[in-house]
Structures are given as structure tokens and as C-alpha cells.
XYZ file of C-alpha atoms in Angstrom:
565
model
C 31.943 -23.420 -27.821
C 34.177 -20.831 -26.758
C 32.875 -18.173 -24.210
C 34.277 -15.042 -23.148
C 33.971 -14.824 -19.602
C 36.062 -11.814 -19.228
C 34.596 -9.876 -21.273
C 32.653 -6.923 -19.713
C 33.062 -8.078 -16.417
C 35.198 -4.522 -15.677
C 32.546 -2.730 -17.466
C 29.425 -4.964 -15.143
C 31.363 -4.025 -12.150
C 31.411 -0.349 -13.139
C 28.065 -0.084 -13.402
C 27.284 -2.083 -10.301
C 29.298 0.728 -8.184
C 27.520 3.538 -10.539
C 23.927 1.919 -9.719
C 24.819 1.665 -5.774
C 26.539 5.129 -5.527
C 23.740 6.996 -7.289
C 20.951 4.694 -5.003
C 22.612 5.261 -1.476
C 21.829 9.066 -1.089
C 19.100 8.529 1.827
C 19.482 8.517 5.318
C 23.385 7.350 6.909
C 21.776 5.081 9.228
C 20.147 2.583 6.552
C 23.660 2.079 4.921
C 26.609 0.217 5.465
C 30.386 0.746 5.286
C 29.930 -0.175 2.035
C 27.421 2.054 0.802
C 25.110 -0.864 0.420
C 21.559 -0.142 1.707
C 19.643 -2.363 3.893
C 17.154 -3.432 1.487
C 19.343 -4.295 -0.923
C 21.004 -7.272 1.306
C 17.436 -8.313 2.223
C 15.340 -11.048 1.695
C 11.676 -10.390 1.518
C 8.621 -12.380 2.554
C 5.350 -11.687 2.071
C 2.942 -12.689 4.060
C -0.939 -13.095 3.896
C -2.247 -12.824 7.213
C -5.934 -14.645 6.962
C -3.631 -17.373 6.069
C -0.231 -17.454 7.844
C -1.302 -19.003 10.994
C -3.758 -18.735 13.690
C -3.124 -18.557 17.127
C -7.041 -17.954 19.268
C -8.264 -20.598 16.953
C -10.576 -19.119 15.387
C -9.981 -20.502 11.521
C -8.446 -17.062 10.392
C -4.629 -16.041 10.970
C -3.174 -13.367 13.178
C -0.413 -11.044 14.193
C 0.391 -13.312 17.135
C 0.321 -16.201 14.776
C 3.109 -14.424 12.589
C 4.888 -13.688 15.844
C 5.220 -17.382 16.827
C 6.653 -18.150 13.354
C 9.216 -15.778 13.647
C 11.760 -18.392 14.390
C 10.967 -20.192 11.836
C 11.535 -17.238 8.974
C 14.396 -16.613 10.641
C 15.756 -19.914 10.019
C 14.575 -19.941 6.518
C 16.966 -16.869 5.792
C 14.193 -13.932 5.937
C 15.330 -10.257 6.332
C 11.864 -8.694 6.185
C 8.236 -9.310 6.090
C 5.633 -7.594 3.980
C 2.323 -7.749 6.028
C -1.016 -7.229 3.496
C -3.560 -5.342 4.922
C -4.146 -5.701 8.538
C -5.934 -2.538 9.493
C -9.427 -2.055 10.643
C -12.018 -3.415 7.420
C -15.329 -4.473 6.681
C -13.415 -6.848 4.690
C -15.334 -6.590 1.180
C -11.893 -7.206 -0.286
C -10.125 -8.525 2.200
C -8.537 -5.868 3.767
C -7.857 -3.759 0.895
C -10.672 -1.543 2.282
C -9.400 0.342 5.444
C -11.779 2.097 7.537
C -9.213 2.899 9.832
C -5.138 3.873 8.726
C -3.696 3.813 12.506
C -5.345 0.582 13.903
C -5.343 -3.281 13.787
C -8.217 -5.079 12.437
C -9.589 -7.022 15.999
C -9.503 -10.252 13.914
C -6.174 -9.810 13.495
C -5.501 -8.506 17.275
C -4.154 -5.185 18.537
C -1.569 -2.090 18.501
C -0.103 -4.047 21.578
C -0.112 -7.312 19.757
C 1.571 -5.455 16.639
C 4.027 -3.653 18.919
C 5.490 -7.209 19.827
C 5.319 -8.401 16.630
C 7.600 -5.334 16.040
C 10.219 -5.779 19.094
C 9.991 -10.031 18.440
C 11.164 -8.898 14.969
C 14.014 -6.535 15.725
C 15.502 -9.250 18.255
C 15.823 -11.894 14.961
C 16.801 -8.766 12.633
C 13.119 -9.129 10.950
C 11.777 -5.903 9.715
C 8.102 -4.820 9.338
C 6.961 -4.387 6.274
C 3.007 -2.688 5.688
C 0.880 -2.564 3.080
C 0.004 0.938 2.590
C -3.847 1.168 0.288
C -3.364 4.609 -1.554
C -5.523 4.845 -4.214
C -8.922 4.561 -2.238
C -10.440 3.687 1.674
C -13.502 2.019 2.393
C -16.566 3.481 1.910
C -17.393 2.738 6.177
C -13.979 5.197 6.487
C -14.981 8.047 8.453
C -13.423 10.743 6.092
C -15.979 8.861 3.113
C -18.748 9.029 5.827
C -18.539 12.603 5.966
C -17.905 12.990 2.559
C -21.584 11.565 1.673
C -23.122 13.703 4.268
C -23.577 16.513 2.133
C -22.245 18.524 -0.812
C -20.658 21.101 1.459
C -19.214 18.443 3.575
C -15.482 18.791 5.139
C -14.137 15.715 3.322
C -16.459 16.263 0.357
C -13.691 17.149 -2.016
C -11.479 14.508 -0.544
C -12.811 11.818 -2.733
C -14.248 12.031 -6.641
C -17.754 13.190 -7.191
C -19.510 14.950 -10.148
C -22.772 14.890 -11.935
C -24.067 12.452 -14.365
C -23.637 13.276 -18.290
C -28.045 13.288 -17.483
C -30.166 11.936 -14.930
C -29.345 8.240 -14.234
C -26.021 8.195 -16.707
C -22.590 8.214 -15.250
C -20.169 10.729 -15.801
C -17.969 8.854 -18.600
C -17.817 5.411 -19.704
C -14.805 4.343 -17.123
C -15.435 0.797 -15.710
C -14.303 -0.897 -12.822
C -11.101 -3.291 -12.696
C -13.972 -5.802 -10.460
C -16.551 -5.477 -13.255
C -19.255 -3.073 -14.123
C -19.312 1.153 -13.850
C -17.040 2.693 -12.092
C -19.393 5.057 -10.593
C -22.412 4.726 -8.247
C -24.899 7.428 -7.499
C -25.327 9.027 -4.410
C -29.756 9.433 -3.923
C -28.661 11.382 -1.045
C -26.674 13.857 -3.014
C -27.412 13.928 -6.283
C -24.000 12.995 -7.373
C -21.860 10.291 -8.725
C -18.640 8.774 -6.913
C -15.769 7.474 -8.369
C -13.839 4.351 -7.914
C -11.776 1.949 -9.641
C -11.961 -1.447 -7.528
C -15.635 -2.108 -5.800
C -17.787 0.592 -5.434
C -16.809 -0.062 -1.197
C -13.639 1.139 -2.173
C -14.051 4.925 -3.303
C -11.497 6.473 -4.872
C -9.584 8.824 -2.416
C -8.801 12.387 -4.441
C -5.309 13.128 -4.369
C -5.387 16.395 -6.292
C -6.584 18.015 -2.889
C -3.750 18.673 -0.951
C -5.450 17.678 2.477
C -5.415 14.053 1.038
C -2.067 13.915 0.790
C -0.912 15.438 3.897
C -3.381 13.084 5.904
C -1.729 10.411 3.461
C 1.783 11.284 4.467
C 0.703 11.708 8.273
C -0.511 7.996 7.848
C 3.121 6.872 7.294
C 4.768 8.954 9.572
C 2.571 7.598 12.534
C 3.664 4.061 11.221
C 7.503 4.666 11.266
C 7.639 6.141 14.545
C 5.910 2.711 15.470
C 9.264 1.032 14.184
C 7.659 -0.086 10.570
C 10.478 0.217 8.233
C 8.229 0.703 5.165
C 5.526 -0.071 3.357
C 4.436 -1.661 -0.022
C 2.194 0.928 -2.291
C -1.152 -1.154 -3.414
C -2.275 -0.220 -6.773
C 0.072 3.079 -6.939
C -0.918 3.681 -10.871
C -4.389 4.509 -10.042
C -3.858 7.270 -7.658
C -4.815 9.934 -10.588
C -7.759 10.390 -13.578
C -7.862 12.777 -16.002
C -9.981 15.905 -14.019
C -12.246 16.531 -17.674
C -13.104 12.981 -17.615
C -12.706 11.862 -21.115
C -13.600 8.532 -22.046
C -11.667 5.691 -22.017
C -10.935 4.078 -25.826
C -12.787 0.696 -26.201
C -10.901 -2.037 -27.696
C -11.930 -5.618 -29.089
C -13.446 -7.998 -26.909
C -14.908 -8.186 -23.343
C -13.312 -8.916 -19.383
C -14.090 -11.580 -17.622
C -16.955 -9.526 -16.053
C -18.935 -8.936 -19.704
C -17.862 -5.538 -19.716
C -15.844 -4.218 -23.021
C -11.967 -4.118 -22.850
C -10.931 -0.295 -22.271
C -7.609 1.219 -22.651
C -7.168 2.656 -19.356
C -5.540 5.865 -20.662
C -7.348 8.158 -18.994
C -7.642 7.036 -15.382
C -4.099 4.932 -15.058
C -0.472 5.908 -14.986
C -1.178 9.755 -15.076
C 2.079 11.956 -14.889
C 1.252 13.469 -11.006
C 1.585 9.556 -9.456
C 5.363 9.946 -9.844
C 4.702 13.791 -7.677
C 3.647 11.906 -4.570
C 5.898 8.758 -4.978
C 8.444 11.480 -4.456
C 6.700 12.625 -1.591
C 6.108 9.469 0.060
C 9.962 8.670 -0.795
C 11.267 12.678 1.297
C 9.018 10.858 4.125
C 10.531 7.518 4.191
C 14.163 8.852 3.758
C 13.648 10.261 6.970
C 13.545 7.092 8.530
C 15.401 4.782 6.938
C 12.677 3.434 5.450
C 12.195 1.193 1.869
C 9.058 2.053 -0.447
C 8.194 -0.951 -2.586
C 5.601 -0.438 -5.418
C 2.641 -2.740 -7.331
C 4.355 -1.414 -10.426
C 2.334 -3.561 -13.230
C 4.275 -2.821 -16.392
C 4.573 -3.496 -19.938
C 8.341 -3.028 -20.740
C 11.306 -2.489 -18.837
C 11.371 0.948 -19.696
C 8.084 1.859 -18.389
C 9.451 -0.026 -14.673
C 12.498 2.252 -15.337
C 10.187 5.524 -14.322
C 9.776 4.214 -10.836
C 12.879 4.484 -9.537
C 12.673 8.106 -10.653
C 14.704 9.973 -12.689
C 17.385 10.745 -10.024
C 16.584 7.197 -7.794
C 14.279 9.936 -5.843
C 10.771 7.634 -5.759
C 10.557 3.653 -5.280
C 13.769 1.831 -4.320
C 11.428 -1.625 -5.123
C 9.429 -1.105 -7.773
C 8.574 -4.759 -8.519
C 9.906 -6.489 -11.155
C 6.013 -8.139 -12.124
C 6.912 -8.651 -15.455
C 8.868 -11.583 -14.719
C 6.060 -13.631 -13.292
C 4.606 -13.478 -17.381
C 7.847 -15.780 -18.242
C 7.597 -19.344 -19.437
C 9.930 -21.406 -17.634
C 12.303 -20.934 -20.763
C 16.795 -20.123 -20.595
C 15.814 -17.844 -23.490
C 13.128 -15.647 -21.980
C 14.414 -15.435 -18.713
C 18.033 -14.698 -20.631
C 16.890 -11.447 -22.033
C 14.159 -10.593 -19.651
C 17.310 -10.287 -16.861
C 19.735 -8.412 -19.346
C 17.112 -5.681 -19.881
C 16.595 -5.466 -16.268
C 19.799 -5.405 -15.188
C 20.557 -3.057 -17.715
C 18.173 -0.685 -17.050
C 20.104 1.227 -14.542
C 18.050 0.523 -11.492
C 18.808 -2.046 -8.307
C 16.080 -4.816 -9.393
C 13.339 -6.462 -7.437
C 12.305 -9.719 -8.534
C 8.271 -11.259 -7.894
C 7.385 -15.150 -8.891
C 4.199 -15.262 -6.729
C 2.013 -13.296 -4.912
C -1.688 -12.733 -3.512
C -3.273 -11.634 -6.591
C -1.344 -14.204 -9.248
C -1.324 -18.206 -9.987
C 1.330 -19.434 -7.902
C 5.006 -20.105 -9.286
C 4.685 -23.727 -8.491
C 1.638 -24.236 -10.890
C 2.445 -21.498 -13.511
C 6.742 -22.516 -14.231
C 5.211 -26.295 -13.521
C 3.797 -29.245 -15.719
C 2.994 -31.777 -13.201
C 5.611 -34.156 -14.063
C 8.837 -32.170 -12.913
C 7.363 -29.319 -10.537
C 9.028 -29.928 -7.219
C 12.374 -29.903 -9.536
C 11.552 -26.568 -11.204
C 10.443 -25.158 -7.888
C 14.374 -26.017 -7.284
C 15.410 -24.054 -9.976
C 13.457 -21.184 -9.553
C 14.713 -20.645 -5.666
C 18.331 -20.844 -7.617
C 16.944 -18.839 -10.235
C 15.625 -15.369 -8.309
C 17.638 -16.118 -5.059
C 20.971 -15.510 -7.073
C 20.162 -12.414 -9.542
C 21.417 -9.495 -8.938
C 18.897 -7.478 -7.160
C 16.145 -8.277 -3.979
C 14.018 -11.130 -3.997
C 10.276 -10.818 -2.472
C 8.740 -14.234 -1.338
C 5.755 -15.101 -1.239
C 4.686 -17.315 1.598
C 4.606 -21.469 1.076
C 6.786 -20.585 -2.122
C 9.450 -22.167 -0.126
C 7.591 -25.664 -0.110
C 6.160 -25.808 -2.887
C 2.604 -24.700 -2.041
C -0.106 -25.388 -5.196
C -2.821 -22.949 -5.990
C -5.549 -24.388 -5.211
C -9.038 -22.512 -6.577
C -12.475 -24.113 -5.333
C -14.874 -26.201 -8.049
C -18.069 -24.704 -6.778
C -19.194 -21.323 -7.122
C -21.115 -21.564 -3.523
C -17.534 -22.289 -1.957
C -15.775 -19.196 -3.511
C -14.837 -16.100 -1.290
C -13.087 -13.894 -2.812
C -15.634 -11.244 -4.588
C -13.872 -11.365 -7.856
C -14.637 -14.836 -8.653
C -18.260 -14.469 -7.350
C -18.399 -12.064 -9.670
C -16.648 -13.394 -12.575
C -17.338 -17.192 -12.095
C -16.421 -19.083 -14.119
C -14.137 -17.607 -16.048
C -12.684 -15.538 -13.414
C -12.328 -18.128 -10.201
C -10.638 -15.468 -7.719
C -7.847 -15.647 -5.964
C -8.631 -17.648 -3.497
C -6.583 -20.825 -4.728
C -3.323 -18.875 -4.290
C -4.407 -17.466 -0.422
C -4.845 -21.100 1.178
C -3.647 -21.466 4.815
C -0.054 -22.166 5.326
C 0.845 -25.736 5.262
C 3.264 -26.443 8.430
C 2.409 -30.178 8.943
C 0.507 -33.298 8.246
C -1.921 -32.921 11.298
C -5.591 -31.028 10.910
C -5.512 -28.064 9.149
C -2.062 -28.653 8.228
C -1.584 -27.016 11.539
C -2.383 -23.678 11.069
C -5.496 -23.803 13.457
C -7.282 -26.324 15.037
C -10.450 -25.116 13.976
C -11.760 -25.370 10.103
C -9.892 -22.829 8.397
C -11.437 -19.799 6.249
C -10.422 -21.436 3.149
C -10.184 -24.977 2.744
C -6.515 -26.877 3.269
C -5.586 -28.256 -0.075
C -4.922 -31.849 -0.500
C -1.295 -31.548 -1.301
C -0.568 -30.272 2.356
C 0.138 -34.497 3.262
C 3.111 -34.256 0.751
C 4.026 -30.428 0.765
C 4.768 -28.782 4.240
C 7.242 -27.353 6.461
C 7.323 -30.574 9.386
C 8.104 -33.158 6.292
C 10.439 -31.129 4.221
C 12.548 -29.884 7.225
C 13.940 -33.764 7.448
C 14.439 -34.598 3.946
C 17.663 -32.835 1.989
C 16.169 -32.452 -1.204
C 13.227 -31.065 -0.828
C 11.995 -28.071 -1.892
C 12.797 -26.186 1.419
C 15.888 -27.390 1.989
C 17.016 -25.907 -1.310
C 15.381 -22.089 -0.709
C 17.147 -22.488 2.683
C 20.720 -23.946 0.997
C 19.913 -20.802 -1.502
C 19.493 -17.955 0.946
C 22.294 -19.141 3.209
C 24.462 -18.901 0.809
C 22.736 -16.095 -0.537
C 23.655 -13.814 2.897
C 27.218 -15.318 3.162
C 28.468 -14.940 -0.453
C 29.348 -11.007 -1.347
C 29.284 -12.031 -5.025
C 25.695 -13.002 -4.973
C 24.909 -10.076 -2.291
C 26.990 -7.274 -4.297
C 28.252 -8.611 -7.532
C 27.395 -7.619 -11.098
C 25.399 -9.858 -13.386
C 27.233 -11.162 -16.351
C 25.158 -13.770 -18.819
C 27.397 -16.227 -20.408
C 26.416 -19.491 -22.479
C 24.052 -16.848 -24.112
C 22.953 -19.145 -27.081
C 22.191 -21.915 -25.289
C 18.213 -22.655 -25.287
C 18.480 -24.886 -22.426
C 20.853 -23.859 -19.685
C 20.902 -20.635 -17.890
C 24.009 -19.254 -16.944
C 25.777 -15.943 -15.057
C 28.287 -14.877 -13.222
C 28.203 -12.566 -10.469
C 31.561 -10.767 -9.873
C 32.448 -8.415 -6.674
C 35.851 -7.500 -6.233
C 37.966 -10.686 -6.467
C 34.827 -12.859 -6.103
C 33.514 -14.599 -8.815
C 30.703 -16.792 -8.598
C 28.943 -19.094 -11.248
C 25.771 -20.053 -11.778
C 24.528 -22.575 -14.420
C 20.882 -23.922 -14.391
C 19.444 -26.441 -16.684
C 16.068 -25.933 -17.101
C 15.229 -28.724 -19.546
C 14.093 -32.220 -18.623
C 17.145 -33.898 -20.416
C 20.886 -33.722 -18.629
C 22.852 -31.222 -20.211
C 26.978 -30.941 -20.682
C 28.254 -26.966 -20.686
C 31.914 -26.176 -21.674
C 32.679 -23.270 -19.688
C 35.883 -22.717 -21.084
C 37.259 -21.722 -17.747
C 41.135 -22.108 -17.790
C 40.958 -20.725 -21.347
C 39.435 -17.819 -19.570
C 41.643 -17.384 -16.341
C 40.202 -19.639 -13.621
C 41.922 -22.315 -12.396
C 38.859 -24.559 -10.597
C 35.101 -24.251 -9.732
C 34.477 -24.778 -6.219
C 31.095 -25.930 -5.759
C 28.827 -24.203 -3.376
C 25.592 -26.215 -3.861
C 24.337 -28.196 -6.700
C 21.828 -30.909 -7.373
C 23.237 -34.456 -6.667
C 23.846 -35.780 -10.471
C 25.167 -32.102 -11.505
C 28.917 -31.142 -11.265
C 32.159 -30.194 -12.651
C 35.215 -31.563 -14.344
C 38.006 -29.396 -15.468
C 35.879 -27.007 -17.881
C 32.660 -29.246 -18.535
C 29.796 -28.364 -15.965
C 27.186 -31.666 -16.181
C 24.101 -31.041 -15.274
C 20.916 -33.024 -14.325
C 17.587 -32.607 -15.961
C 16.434 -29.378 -13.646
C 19.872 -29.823 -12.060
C 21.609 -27.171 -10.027
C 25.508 -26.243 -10.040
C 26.442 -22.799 -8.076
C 30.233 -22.145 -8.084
C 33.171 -20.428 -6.791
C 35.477 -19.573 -9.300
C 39.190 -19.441 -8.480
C 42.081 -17.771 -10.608
């Protein structure tokens, strides 16, 4: 079959420029010659730090433990890491309840210990990434502890109260996202608070302008402490509707028994997009990236977070791609509308909160192979990749069999229909001795079986494993301006097995063909018909390659090329 490379490649590289020109109007010292900004020739890593590795020995991970890995992410090809929450918490979910903005949880060490962290960092060229928790503190946060005190309380109006519809009713029929009202009466008081997650987590009240300047202090104190940005947790809950009207029910129930609500009155309320372009005037200032939780349902509603003049979230996360099958066709025309959608993309297979990629693009048989294709996959799009950590080697989710041995609260909760999370939060697997080395004691979650086959000692020797590939990807990645600045160009569009694109930056062209089907596959590129004179290859899978315009490849194979004229 005949394909037209050429076409629109003028028009992809037009709009590339356009994307970049309109994007790069923050602060001169974040951008280079080019007009590229930092974060845009970044790899991301994110890193859960319970679970990353543990230096006192205690079974739980810590900011020294990330430092002495540092050389290690470096090696891998990592630009940045994105820390979740580390700050003071009574740890009802994990850290996602801060009692304290401007501190260090002791279990995870201290300023001082952070402050290295930082420095260790800058000498590797590792940015510090924090996870900033909006939308609510813990209840144990001194601002909420006043705020309970009394009525006429200083911080009373900084989080959500009001009276019941009548004694012992809540003020609407809003429910928590963990199951259950989502608001608990105050004896004390008389009153009702609001919040959206557990009721340890009340809802912080951004419609009072002290919030937000506190809020925007919070960030300020971090950058001057060299963090060069911060990930917004849960950013479309920051608002409700101040009349409270009741959420419409829908069919069915959550995992937690409750009924299914559409969330339209306490979710994705106009004002959020007011203080993401607060946060952003703040960040600016320092050269510093915003990324956003941006849960979605089209590509259009992700569009709104880059703001309509690129003025809020350089990263809103592309989350919509971790719904994909591991299909050409899906991922085909979930890419086109992304990259079409006038923003510079950000691209999520895994995280703390989600099945891992290995499990969920995986069927047991082939999974180390698609793991393969997926580095190739969201390592070569046009855009920035976040990681999530043991991605790279193939780490399996892992979610306990007994009730008694679950931690996280949701799947207390929810059991058994909702398990938690905790099978996607297991401890970093860096070798086949105890623990998989992350700590000589027992761990805080249990070490999953496959850490004898899957870990970072093992697949550091062999070649094809999944490791070596991520690092094969990102090196290239960081070395190639195509795949750094080039436009995206899909090509072999009808084809329901292989997944193809070019990425084109001045007079580099680079292509990319993956097969992700378990049977080999034979792709006529037509590439002298279309100007080149040879494919170079830059990496590819050990049965998949080229001859003259025919690109053979493997089942799951690989084949990344330079394309000469």
C-alpha cells in the first residue's frame, strides 16, 4: 500500500513551532536557545516514597533512600522526580493528609535531609518535583484545629461548614469519593463539615481569599527551597456549588454501596481554572512546571488545562491514555486527537492510584514484550513522558488475598470489590536478596514474588530485558532532536496491527514502527517512492528490521529509524 509520507509534514512542523512559540512565554531562564522549555526535554519519574527505598531500616522508604538512588535514575535517563506526599501526616491516606505544608514527615527524615536531596539532585541535573494536596489538609492541621474550636474561630471560614437540612441530616446528598456522606457533624459546633476524600481530609475553602494566599505562600516557601514545581493532587475538586444543590443520582451503586452520583455540583466548577492561573503567575516566577491530576473524559475537556492562552498547567496529564487497550487502532486516534489539540502533551501509563501498565497492556503470555513496546511507545511521542517507578522493569501489581493484610483504607473499606491500591505501591525491586533490597527489615507492604525474576541487579546484565530497553529508549530519547522536538506524523494509518509515526525537526526525520500483535508483521513504507533514500536503524528488537522499503517486524518487535534523503 502506498503511503504518503510527505504529506503534512510542512503543515506538522508548523504547528510544532506554533505550539512551542505560544508555550515559551514564562520566565528566560527555564528556556533554551531554542525556545524549548525545560520540561518539555524532560523525563519524569515518579516516585512513591514508603516504597522507593529505605535507608535507617526501618521497613518504610525515605528521602535519604531516594538520595542514594540518584545515580541510578540518572543512569536510567531521568530529568526529574515527582516526590508524593512527604510532609508531616497522620498518614490516614498515606500522606495525602498534611498537617504541616513546610515540613518533612520524620518517617521520611528532615528539611536538612531534603535540602541534600535537593543539591545531590542539581549535581546529576535531577529536579525536585512535590506533590502539592490542594483541595483539603488533614483534619490534625492546625488551621482545621482552630477551625473546630468555635463558630467565630479565625480559620472557621477557611474550610466548609453549614447546618444540616434538620437535626441529624446533612446538608445535601453529596457523598464521598472513599464511600459514605461527605459530611460529618461537628457535636462541638453544631455544624456539618465538608469533604470529598475521608472525613480526615476536610475540604479546605478556597472561595476565602486567605486560603489562597496561605496556598500560594505554601509554594513560594518551596521554590525558594530549589523545588522546581509541584504536581496538583485532585485539582477538580478545589470548588462546590456555594447553594449546595444535590448531586443527580444515576443507575447503580460504587464499590462502597453508595448510589452512583453525577458529580456536577461539587467537581470541575468554572473558579478551579482562577487559581490554576494563580498558582501558574507564582511558578512563572521561578521557572517552575505545574503538572495537574487532570482526570478527563475527552480530549477537549484536557484541552481547558492548558488554559486558553497556555496561562495554567504546562502538564496537565494525559490520564486518558492509561483507559487504552493495548490496540494500533486506539492508541492511533487517541495520539492524533492529542496531538492535535494544540497543547505540548503529557503522557501517564502507571501511577499510585491505577493497575500498573505491566498487568493492564499485559496477558501473561507476552508481557515483558509489551512492556518493550510501551517504553517505545510513550518514550517516542511527541510530548513529556511521566514514569512511574519499577515501570522500567517490569514491576506487577500485586494486591493482597486477605482483607486482614490490606492497608490502604480504600480497600478496607471497599473489600472485596474495591482491593486498594496497595498492589501497585509495593517496595521497589533492586535485587534478588531480602526484601528485594530495599530494606533489610520486613517491608510495609509485602515484596511480591516476581521480584526473583523482575529487578534492577538482574536486568542491568541482560540486553533484552525490560530495562535495558527504557534505558536504549531514553538515551536515544535525549540525543535525537526529532524525538525531543519533532512533530508527530501517523502513517500506516489503516493498519490494525502496527503502529507507526514519524517525528520530523528540521532536516531530521525519524521513524517509528511498532507491532503490537503477537504474529510478525511485514510494512511497506514506501520510502524511496516518498524521498528517502535508507532507514538507519537506531534500535530495534533483534528479529525486526529493514530492507529497501519493507520494515519486518517481530511479534511485539521494535524498529526506530533514521530516515535519510
Amino acid at each position: 500500500m502506498e503511503i504518503r509520507i510527505l504529506r503534512s509534514l510542512t503543515l506538522c512542523a508548523w504547528l510544532s513551532v506554533s505550539v512551542l512559540t505560544a508555550e515559551c512565554q514564562t520566565s528566560p531562564k527555564s528556556v533554551d536557545a531554542e525556545g524549548h522549555q525545560w520540561w518539555q526535554h524532560a523525563v519524569f519519574y515518579e516516585i512513591y516514597p514508603r516504597s522507593f527505598a529505605d535507608s535507617n531500616n526501618d521497613g518504610i522508604g525515605d528521602l535519604k533512600g531516594i538520595t542514594s538512588k540518584l545515580d541510578y535514575l540518572q543512569d536510567l535517563g531521568v530529568d526529574a522526580i515527582w516526590i508524593t506526599p512527604c510532609f508531616p501526616s497522620p498518614q490516614v491516606d498515606f500522606g495525602y493528609d498534611v498537617s504541616d505544608y513546610e515540613n518533612i514527615d520524620p518517617m521520611y527524615g528532615t528539611l536538612a535531609d531534603f535540602d541534600t536531596l535537593v543539591s545531590e539532585g542539581k549535581k546529576r541535573n535531577i529536579r525536585i518535583i512535590l506533590d502539592f494536596v490542594l483541595n483539603h489538609s488533614s483534619d490534625q492541621h492546625k488551621w482545621f484545629q482552630d477551625s473546630k474550636s468555635s463558630r467565630t474561630a479565625e480559620h472557621r471560614d477557611w474550610y466548609i461548614w453549614r447546618d444540616g437540612r434538620a437535626p441529624g441530616r446533612a446538608p445535601n446528598n453529596w457523598t464521598s469519593e472513599f464511600g459514605g456522606s461527605a459530611w460529618k457533624f461537628d457535636p462541638a459546633t453544631g455544624e456539618f463539615y465538608y469533604h470529598f476524600f475521608y472525613a480526615e481530609q476536610p475540604d479546605l475553602n478556597w472561595r476565602n481569599p486567605a486560603v489562597k494566599d496561605a496556598m500560594f505562600e505554601v509554594t513560594r516557601w518551596w521554590y525558594k527551597r530549589g523545588v522546581s514545581g509541584f504536581r496538583l493532587d485532585a485539582v477538580d475538586t478545589l470548588f462546590e456549588d456555594p447553594d449546595l444543590h444535590d448531586n443527580p443520582v444515576l443507575p447503580g451503586n460504587n464499590a462502597y454501596g453508595d448510589p452512583i452520583q453525577d458529580r456536577r455540583y461539587n467537581t470541575k466548577l468554572p473558579e478551579v481554572h482562577d487559581v490554576l492561573r494563580g498558582l501558574r503567575q507564582v511558578a512563572d516566577g521561578s521557572g517552575a512546571v505545574l503538572i495537574g491530576e487532570t482526570w478527563t473524559k475527552d480530549v477537549s475537556e484536557l484541552k481547558q488545562y492548558y488554559g486558553d492562552h497556555s496561562n495554567e498547567l504546562q502538564m496537565p496529564m494525559d490520564l486518558m491514555f492509561t483507559k487504552l487497550k493495548f490496540s494500533a487502532p486506539e492508541f492511533r486516534q487517541h495520539i492524533a486527537a492529542v496531538d492535535g489539540a494544540g497543547g505540548w502533551p503529557i503522557y501517564v501509563i502507571s501511577n499510585h492510584d491505577i493497575v500498573r501498565s505491566y498487568d493492564r497492556y499485559g496477558d501473561e503470555r507476552h508481557n515483558d514484550q509489551i512492556a518493550r513496546v510501551m517504553a517505545a511507545l510513550y518514550l517516542t511521542l511527541r510530548g513529556t513522558p511521566i514514569m512511574y517507578y519499577g515501570e522500567e522493569i517490569g514491576m506487577k501489581t500485586t494486591p493482597p488475598t486477605l482483607k486482614e493484610d490490606v492497608k490502604d483504607p480504600i480497600g478496607k473499606r471497599g473489600w472485596p470489590k474495591e482491593k486498594g491500591r496497595d498492589g501497585e505501591r509495593t517496595p521497589m525491586q533492586w535485587s534478588e536478596s531480602a526484601n528485594a533490597g530495599f530494606s533489610t527489615a520486613t517491608s510495609w507492604l509485602p515484596v511480591p514474588p516476581s521480584y526473583k525474576t523482575h529487578n534492577v541487579a538482574d536486568e542491568s546484565k541482560d540486553p533484552n530485558s525490560v530495562l535495558s530497553v527504557y534505558k536504549k529508549v531514553l538515551k536515544l530519547r535525549h540525543t535525537n532532536s526529532a524525538l525531543l522536538d519533532g512533530s508527530y506524523t501517523a502513517v500506516n494509518e489503516s493498519d490494525p496491527n502496527v503502529l507507526s509515526y514519524l517525528r520530523s525537526y528540521k532536516d531530521q526525520v525519524v521513524l517509528v514502527a511498532l507491532n503490537m500483535s503477537d504474529t510478525e508483521q511485514k510494512v511497506n513504507f514506501e520510502l524511496s517512492h516518498n524521498g528517502f533514500s535508507s532507514a538507519r536503524s537506531l534500535l530495534a528488537t533483534p528479529k525486526s528490521s529493514v530492507k529497501g522499503d519493507v520494515v519486518t517486524l517481530e511479534p511485539y518487535g521494535i524498529f526506530i529509524a533514521q530516515l535519510s534523503r
